[in-house]
mmCIF file with all atom_site columns, C-alpha atoms in Angstrom:
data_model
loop_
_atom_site.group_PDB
_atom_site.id
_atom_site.type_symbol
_atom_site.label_atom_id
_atom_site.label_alt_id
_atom_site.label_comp_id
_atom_site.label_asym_id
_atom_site.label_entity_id
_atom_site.label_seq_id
_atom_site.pdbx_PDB_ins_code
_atom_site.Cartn_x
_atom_site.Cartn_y
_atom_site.Cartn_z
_atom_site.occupancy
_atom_site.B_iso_or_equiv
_atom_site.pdbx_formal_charge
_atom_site.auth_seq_id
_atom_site.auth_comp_id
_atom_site.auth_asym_id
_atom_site.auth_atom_id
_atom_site.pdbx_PDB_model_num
ATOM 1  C CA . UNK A 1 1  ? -16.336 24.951  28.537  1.00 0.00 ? 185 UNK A CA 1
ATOM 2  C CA . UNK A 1 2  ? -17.777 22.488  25.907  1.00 0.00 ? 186 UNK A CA 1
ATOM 3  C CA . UNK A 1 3  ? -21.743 22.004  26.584  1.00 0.00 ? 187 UNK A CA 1
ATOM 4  C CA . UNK A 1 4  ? -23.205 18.224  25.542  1.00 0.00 ? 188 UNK A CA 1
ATOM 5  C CA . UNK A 1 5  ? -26.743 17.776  24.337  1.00 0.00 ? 189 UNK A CA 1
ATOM 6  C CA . UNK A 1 6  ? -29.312 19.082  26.999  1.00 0.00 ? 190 UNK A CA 1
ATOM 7  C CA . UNK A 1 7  ? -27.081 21.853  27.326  1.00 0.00 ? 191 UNK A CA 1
ATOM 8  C CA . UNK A 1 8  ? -25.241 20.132  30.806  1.00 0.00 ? 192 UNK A CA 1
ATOM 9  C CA . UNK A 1 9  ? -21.581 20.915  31.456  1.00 0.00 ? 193 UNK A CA 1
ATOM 10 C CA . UNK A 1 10 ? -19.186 18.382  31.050  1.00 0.00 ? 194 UNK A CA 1
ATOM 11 C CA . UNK A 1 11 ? -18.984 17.796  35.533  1.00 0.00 ? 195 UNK A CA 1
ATOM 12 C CA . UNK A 1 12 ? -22.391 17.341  35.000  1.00 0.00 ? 196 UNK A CA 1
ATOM 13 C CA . UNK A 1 13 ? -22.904 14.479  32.883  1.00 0.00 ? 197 UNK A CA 1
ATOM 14 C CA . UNK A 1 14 ? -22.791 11.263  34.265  1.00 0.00 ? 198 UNK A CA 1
ATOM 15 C CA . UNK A 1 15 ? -22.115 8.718   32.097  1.00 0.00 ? 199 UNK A CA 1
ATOM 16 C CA . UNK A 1 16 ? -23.190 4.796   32.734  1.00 0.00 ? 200 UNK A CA 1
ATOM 17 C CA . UNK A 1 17 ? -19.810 2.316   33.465  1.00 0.00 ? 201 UNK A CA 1
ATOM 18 C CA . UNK A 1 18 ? -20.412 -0.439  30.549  1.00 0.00 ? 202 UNK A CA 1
ATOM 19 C CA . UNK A 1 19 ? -21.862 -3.306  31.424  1.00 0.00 ? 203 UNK A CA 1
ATOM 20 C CA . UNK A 1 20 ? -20.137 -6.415  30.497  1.00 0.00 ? 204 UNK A CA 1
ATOM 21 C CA . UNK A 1 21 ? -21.474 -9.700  30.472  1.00 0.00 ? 205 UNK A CA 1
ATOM 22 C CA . UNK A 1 22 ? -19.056 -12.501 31.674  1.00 0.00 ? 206 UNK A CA 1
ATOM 23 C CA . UNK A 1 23 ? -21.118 -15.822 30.738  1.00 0.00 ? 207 UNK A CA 1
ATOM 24 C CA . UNK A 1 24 ? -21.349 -16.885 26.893  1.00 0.00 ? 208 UNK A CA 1
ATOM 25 C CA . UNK A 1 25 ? -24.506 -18.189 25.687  1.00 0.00 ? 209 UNK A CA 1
ATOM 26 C CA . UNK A 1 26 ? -23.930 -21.293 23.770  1.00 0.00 ? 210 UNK A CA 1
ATOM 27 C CA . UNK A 1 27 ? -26.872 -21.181 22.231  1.00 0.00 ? 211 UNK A CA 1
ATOM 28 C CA . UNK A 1 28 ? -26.507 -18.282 20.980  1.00 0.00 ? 212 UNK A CA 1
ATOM 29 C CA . UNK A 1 29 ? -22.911 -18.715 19.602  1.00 0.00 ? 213 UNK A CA 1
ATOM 30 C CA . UNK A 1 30 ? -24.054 -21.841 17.601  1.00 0.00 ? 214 UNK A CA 1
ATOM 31 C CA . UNK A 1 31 ? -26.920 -20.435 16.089  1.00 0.00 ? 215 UNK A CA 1
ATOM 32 C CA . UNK A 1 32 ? -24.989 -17.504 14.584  1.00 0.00 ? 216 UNK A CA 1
ATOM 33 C CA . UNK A 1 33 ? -22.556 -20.538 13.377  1.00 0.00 ? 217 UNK A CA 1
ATOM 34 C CA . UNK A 1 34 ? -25.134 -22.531 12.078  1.00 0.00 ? 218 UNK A CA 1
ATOM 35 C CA . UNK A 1 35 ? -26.701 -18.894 10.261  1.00 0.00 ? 219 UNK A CA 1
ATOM 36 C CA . UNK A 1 36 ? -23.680 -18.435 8.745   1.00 0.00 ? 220 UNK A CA 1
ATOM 37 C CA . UNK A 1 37 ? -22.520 -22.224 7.507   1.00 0.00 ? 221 UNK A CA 1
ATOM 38 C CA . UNK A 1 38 ? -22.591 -21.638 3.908   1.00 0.00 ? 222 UNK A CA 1
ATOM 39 C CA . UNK A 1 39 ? -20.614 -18.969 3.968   1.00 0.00 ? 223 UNK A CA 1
ATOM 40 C CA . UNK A 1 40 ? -18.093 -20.615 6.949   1.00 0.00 ? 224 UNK A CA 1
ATOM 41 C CA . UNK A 1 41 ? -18.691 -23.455 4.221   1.00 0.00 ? 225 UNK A CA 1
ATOM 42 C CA . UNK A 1 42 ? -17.801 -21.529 1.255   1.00 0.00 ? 226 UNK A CA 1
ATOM 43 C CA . UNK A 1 43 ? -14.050 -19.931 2.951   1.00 0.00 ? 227 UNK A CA 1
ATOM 44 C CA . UNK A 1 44 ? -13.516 -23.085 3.854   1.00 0.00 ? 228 UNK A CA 1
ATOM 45 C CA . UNK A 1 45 ? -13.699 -24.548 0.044   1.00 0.00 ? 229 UNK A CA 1
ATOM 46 C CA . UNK A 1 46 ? -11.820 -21.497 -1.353  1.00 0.00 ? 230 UNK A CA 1
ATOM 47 C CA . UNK A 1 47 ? -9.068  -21.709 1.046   1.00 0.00 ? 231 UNK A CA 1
ATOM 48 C CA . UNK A 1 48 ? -8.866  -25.437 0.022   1.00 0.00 ? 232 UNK A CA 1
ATOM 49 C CA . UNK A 1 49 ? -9.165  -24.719 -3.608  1.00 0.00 ? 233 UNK A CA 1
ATOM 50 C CA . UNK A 1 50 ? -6.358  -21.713 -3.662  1.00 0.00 ? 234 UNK A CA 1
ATOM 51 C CA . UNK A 1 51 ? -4.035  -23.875 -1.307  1.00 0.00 ? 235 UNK A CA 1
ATOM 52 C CA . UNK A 1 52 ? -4.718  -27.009 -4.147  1.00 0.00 ? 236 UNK A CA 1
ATOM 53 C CA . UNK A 1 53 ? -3.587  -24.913 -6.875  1.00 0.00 ? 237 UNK A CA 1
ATOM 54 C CA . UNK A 1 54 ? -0.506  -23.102 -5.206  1.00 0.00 ? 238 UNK A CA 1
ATOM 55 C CA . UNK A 1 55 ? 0.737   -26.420 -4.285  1.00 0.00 ? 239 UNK A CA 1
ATOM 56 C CA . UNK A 1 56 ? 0.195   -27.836 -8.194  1.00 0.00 ? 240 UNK A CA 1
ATOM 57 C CA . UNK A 1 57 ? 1.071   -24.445 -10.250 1.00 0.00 ? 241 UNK A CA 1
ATOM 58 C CA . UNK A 1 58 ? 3.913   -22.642 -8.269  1.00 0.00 ? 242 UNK A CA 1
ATOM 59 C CA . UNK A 1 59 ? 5.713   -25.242 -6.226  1.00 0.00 ? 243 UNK A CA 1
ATOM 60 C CA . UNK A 1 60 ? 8.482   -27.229 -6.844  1.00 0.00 ? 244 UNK A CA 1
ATOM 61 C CA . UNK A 1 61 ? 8.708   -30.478 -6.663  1.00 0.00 ? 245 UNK A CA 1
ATOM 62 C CA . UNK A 1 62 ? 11.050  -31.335 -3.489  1.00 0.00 ? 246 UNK A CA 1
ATOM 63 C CA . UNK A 1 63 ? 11.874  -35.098 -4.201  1.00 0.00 ? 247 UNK A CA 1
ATOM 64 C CA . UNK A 1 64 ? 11.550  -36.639 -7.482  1.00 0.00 ? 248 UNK A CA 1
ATOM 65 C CA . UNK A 1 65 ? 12.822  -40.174 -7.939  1.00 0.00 ? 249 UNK A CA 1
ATOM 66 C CA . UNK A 1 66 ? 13.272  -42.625 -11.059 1.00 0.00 ? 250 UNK A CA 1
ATOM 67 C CA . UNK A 1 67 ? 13.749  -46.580 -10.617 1.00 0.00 ? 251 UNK A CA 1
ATOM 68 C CA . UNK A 1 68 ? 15.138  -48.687 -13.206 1.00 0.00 ? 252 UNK A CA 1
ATOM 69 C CA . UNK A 1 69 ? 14.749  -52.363 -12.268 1.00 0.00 ? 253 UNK A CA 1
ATOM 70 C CA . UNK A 1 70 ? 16.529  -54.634 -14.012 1.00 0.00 ? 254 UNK A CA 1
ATOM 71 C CA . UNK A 1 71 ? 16.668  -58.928 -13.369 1.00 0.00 ? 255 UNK A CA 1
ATOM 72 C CA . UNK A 1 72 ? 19.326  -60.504 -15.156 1.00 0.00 ? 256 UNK A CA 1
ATOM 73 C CA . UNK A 1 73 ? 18.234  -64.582 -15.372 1.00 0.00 ? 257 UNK A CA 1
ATOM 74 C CA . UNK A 1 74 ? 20.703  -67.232 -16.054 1.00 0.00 ? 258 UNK A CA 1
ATOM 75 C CA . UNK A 1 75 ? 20.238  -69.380 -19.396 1.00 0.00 ? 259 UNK A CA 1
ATOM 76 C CA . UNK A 1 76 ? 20.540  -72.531 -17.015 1.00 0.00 ? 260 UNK A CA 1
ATOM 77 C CA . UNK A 1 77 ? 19.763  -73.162 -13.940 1.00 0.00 ? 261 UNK A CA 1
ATOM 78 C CA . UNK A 1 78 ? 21.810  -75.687 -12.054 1.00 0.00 ? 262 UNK A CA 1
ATOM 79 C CA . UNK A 1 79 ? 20.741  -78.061 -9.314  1.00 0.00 ? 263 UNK A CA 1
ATOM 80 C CA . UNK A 1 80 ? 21.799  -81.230 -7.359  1.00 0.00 ? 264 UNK A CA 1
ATOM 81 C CA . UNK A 1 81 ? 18.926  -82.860 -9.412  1.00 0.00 ? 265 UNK A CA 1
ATOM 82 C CA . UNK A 1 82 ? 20.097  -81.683 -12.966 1.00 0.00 ? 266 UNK A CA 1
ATOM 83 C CA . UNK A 1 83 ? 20.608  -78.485 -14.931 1.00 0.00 ? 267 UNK A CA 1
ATOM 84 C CA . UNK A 1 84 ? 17.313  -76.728 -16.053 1.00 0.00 ? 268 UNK A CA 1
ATOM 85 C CA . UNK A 1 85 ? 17.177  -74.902 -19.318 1.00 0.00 ? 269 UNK A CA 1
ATOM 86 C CA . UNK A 1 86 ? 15.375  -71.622 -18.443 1.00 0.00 ? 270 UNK A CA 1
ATOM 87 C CA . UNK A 1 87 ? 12.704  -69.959 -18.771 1.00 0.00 ? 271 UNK A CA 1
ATOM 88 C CA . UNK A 1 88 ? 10.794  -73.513 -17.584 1.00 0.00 ? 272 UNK A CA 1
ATOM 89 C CA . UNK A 1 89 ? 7.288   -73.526 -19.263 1.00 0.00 ? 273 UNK A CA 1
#
């Protein structure tokens, strides 16, 4: 039979249930966030940094686009009032 320390028998040691607390301290969670804000910080920046330059350097564009606009303008212009010589300065 295997002994433990203090030379009891395995029947014989009695081991403590854990204790688990069921309420969580506030406080205590936002000071260990505000401890660690530079380096919560600091992940934060690199994630947005590495995302930044996976979106320029190995992405595709998806849409891509190119506009010619062209306006074609009479040499006259013609009204009830008379016929205008363009462009009018």
């Amino acid at each position: 039979m295997r002994k433990f320390p203090g030379g009891k028998k395995m029947s014989e040691v009695q081991t403590d249930p854990q204790k688990y607390e069921d309420e969580i301290d506030l406080r205590e969670l936002f000071q260990v966030l505000w401890e660690n804000k530079y380096r919560i910080l600091a992940g934060t920046l690199l994630v947005a940094l590495l995302t930044g330059l996976v979106s320029i350097f190995l992405l595709t564009p998806v849409y891509q686009t190119k506009l010619d606009l062209v306006i074609s303008m009479p040499e006259q212009y013609h009204t009830r009032y008379g016929d205008y010589k363009l462009p009018i300065s």
